Structure formats: structure tokens, C-alpha cells
Short mmCIF file of C-alpha atoms in Angstrom, two decimals:
data_model
loop_
_atom_site.label_atom_id
_atom_site.label_comp_id
_atom_site.label_asym_id
_atom_site.label_seq_id
_atom_site.Cartn_x
_atom_site.Cartn_y
_atom_site.Cartn_z
CA MET Q 1 0.00 0.00 0.00
CA ALA Q 2 1.18 3.53 -0.68
CA SER Q 3 2.57 5.71 2.05
CA SER Q 4 0.30 8.19 3.78
CA LYS Q 5 -0.25 11.53 2.15
CA GLY Q 6 0.98 14.45 4.22
CA GLY Q 7 2.95 12.39 6.72
CA GLY Q 8 0.20 10.07 7.92
CA GLY Q 9 -1.68 10.10 11.17
CA GLY Q 10 -4.82 8.26 12.11
CA SER Q 11 -5.49 4.56 11.96
CA SER Q 12 -6.10 4.18 8.22
CA PRO Q 13 -3.60 5.18 5.57
CA MET Q 14 -4.45 8.12 3.35
CA ILE Q 15 -4.96 7.37 -0.34
CA ARG Q 16 -3.12 9.24 -3.06
CA VAL Q 17 -4.89 10.85 -6.01
CA ALA Q 18 -3.19 8.38 -8.39
CA GLU Q 19 -4.80 5.50 -6.49
CA MET Q 20 -8.18 7.23 -6.60
CA GLU Q 21 -7.90 7.61 -10.37
CA ARG Q 22 -7.59 3.81 -10.70
CA MET Q 23 -10.83 3.23 -8.78
CA SER Q 24 -14.13 2.65 -10.51
CA ILE Q 25 -16.78 5.35 -10.20
CA GLU Q 26 -18.74 3.22 -7.72
CA GLN Q 27 -15.64 2.66 -5.60
CA LEU Q 28 -14.84 6.36 -5.75
CA LYS Q 29 -18.37 7.33 -4.68
CA ALA Q 30 -18.25 4.85 -1.79
CA PHE Q 31 -14.79 6.09 -0.77
CA LYS Q 32 -15.93 9.74 -0.86
CA GLU Q 33 -19.05 8.94 1.20
CA GLN Q 34 -16.98 7.03 3.76
CA THR Q 35 -14.44 9.85 4.03
CA ASP Q 36 -17.19 12.46 4.38
CA LEU Q 37 -18.75 10.36 7.15
CA GLU Q 38 -15.40 10.17 8.96
CA VAL Q 39 -14.98 13.95 8.67
CA ASN Q 40 -18.47 14.45 10.16
CA LEU Q 41 -17.70 12.09 13.04
CA LEU Q 42 -14.46 13.94 13.73
CA GLN Q 43 -16.38 17.24 13.72
CA ASP Q 44 -18.84 15.80 16.25
CA SER Q 45 -15.92 14.69 18.44
CA LEU Q 46 -14.38 18.16 18.20
CA ASN Q 47 -17.67 19.72 19.30
CA ASN Q 48 -17.91 17.30 22.24
CA ILE Q 49 -14.36 18.11 23.32
CA ARG Q 50 -15.09 21.84 23.03
CA THR Q 51 -18.18 21.42 25.24
CA ALA Q 52 -16.34 19.32 27.83
CA THR Q 53 -13.45 21.81 27.93
CA GLY Q 54 -15.90 24.66 28.52
CA ARG Q 55 -17.53 22.79 31.40
CA LEU Q 56 -14.18 22.06 33.01
CA GLU Q 57 -13.11 25.68 32.64
CA ASN Q 58 -16.37 26.73 34.32
CA ALA Q 59 -15.74 24.23 37.13
CA SER Q 60 -12.18 25.48 37.58
CA SER Q 61 -13.46 29.06 37.75
CA ALA Q 62 -16.14 28.03 40.28
CA LEU Q 63 -13.49 26.35 42.43
CA HIS Q 64 -11.43 29.52 42.36
CA ASP Q 65 -14.44 31.63 43.37
CA LEU Q 66 -15.36 29.15 46.09
CA SER Q 67 -11.84 29.24 47.54
CA LEU Q 68 -12.17 32.99 48.07
CA ARG Q 69 -15.34 32.72 50.19
CA PRO Q 70 -15.04 32.57 53.98
CA GLN Q 71 -16.27 29.59 55.98
CA GLY Q 72 -19.84 30.03 57.22
CA LYS Q 73 -20.77 32.21 54.24
CA LYS Q 74 -24.40 31.89 53.15
CA MET Q 75 -24.84 31.08 49.48
CA LEU Q 76 -27.12 29.46 46.91
CA VAL Q 77 -26.16 25.88 46.09
CA PRO Q 78 -27.03 24.59 42.59
CA LEU Q 79 -28.89 21.27 42.54
CA THR Q 80 -29.53 21.42 38.80
CA ALA Q 81 -28.85 24.01 36.10
CA SER Q 82 -31.98 25.92 37.13
CA LEU Q 83 -32.65 24.90 40.75
CA TYR Q 84 -30.76 26.49 43.65
CA VAL Q 85 -31.27 26.07 47.38
CA PRO Q 86 -29.89 28.20 50.23
CA GLY Q 87 -26.89 26.76 52.01
CA THR Q 88 -23.88 27.61 54.16
CA LEU Q 89 -20.27 27.04 53.18
CA ASP Q 90 -18.99 24.55 55.74
CA ASP Q 91 -15.48 23.73 54.55
CA ALA Q 92 -14.14 25.44 51.43
CA ASP Q 93 -11.02 23.29 51.36
CA LYS Q 94 -12.84 20.05 50.53
CA VAL Q 95 -14.70 19.52 47.27
CA LEU Q 96 -16.37 16.61 45.51
CA VAL Q 97 -15.00 15.97 42.03
CA ASP Q 98 -17.07 14.12 39.43
CA ILE Q 99 -14.65 11.63 37.87
CA GLY Q 100 -17.24 10.15 35.53
CA THR Q 101 -20.03 7.56 35.37
CA GLY Q 102 -21.60 8.84 38.59
CA TYR Q 103 -18.48 8.52 40.76
CA PHE Q 104 -17.35 11.39 42.97
CA VAL Q 105 -14.09 11.70 44.88
CA GLU Q 106 -13.45 14.06 47.78
CA LYS Q 107 -10.37 16.19 47.15
CA THR Q 108 -8.80 19.27 48.60
CA MET Q 109 -9.39 22.54 46.78
CA ALA Q 110 -5.86 22.45 45.32
CA GLU Q 111 -6.30 18.85 44.15
CA GLY Q 112 -9.65 19.75 42.57
CA LYS Q 113 -8.13 22.67 40.68
CA ASP Q 114 -5.21 20.48 39.58
CA TYR Q 115 -7.62 17.78 38.37
CA CYS Q 116 -9.53 20.32 36.28
CA GLU Q 117 -6.36 21.76 34.78
CA ARG Q 118 -4.98 18.31 33.87
CA LYS Q 119 -8.26 17.33 32.21
CA ILE Q 120 -8.39 20.64 30.31
CA ASN Q 121 -4.82 20.14 29.07
CA LEU Q 122 -5.60 16.56 28.00
CA LEU Q 123 -8.72 17.66 26.13
CA LYS Q 124 -6.87 20.49 24.41
CA SER Q 125 -4.15 18.07 23.31
CA ASN Q 126 -6.77 15.66 21.94
CA PHE Q 127 -8.53 18.58 20.25
CA ASP Q 128 -5.34 19.63 18.46
CA GLN Q 129 -4.71 16.06 17.27
CA LEU Q 130 -8.29 15.71 16.01
CA ILE Q 131 -8.10 19.05 14.18
CA GLU Q 132 -5.02 17.80 12.30
CA LEU Q 133 -6.65 14.46 11.45
CA ALA Q 134 -9.93 16.11 10.38
CA SER Q 135 -8.01 18.50 8.14
CA LYS Q 136 -6.20 15.60 6.43
CA LYS Q 137 -9.45 13.64 6.02
CA LYS Q 138 -11.18 16.71 4.58
CA THR Q 139 -8.36 17.13 2.06
CA VAL Q 140 -8.69 13.49 1.00
CA ALA Q 141 -12.48 13.87 0.69
CA ASP Q 142 -12.04 16.99 -1.43
CA GLU Q 143 -9.51 15.22 -3.66
CA ALA Q 144 -11.86 12.25 -4.05
CA GLY Q 145 -14.67 14.65 -4.98
CA ALA Q 146 -12.48 16.36 -7.57
CA VAL Q 147 -11.40 13.02 -9.11
CA LEU Q 148 -15.03 11.84 -9.13
CA GLN Q 149 -16.20 15.05 -10.82
CA ALA Q 150 -13.46 14.75 -13.45
CA ARG Q 151 -14.37 11.10 -14.14
CA LEU Q 152 -18.08 11.91 -14.43
CA LYS Q 153 -17.27 14.82 -16.75
CA GLN Q 154 -15.28 12.47 -19.00
CA LEU Q 155 -18.22 10.06 -19.21
CA ALA Q 156 -20.76 12.77 -20.00
CA PRO Q 157 -21.44 13.12 -23.73
CA ALA Q 158 -20.02 16.33 -25.21
CA THR Q 159 -22.81 18.75 -26.11
#
């Protein structure tokens, strides 16, 4: 199989234009559809990472704000996104961190902030890698579309 176009990356090798030109029209259409689907899935993943990063940044900001409040301070505690109940800050140095699938771990304020920052950095790293992969896949899809258009143009009767 040919080497990857543009240096590679991802789990499947990229296909060169010369290889696309040897494909039948049906194969080319199927390849373009598959590549477009992969690009859409990568875009969905990028949106999910963007959303998760925003939530973690909000949590990190909330932890910072919480650390500045004195013990015994009265405040509204969110139970859901739109439901708050009155409460009193008992111990601002201990927080519960949602580590996923309904599990919470008690951590100190510093550990909670560190957890958020590590997760944000991990998500940003994954985001950058997915952007690069999506860009390469989009280029391949565009090339496949161009080859397909050229092939269909050749088959069309001259008028």
C-alpha cells in the first residue's frame, strides 16, 4: 500500500490521487461517502471536546471563586442548572470531584483545581490532534470529490 499523504496520522492510511484515479466510479463514490462520514464524526468529536473543555473551565473558575469565600458564608447551592437552594459554606477546602459515570471523589481545593487543569490540558491536546486528522481527512475527501467530478465529466457526452 502507498505511504500516507501528508505524513500520515490516524489509523487508516491516506490514499493518493493516483490510487483514486484507478478506482471505478462506484468505488470512488463509496470512498468519498466514507471519508465524508469520517470527517463528520471527527467534527462531532471536536464539538464534544469543546463542550467538555468549557464545562471544566467553568468548574475550575467556580473552584477559584469558592476558595475565596469565607467559611460560614451563606450562598445558593445549585442542585440542577436551574434549581438552587440556600446553604452555608462549611469547609471550602474540601470539594467533591465528578470523575465520571456517577463517581465522585473528595479532594482538597488544590487537588480539585489540579484535576480540572490536567483534564483541560488533556482535552486540548486531543482537540489539536483531532483538528489535524480532520483537516487531512477533509483534504482526501475533497480530492476524491475532484477526481469523481473529473471522471463523471469524461463520461458525459459532449454537447
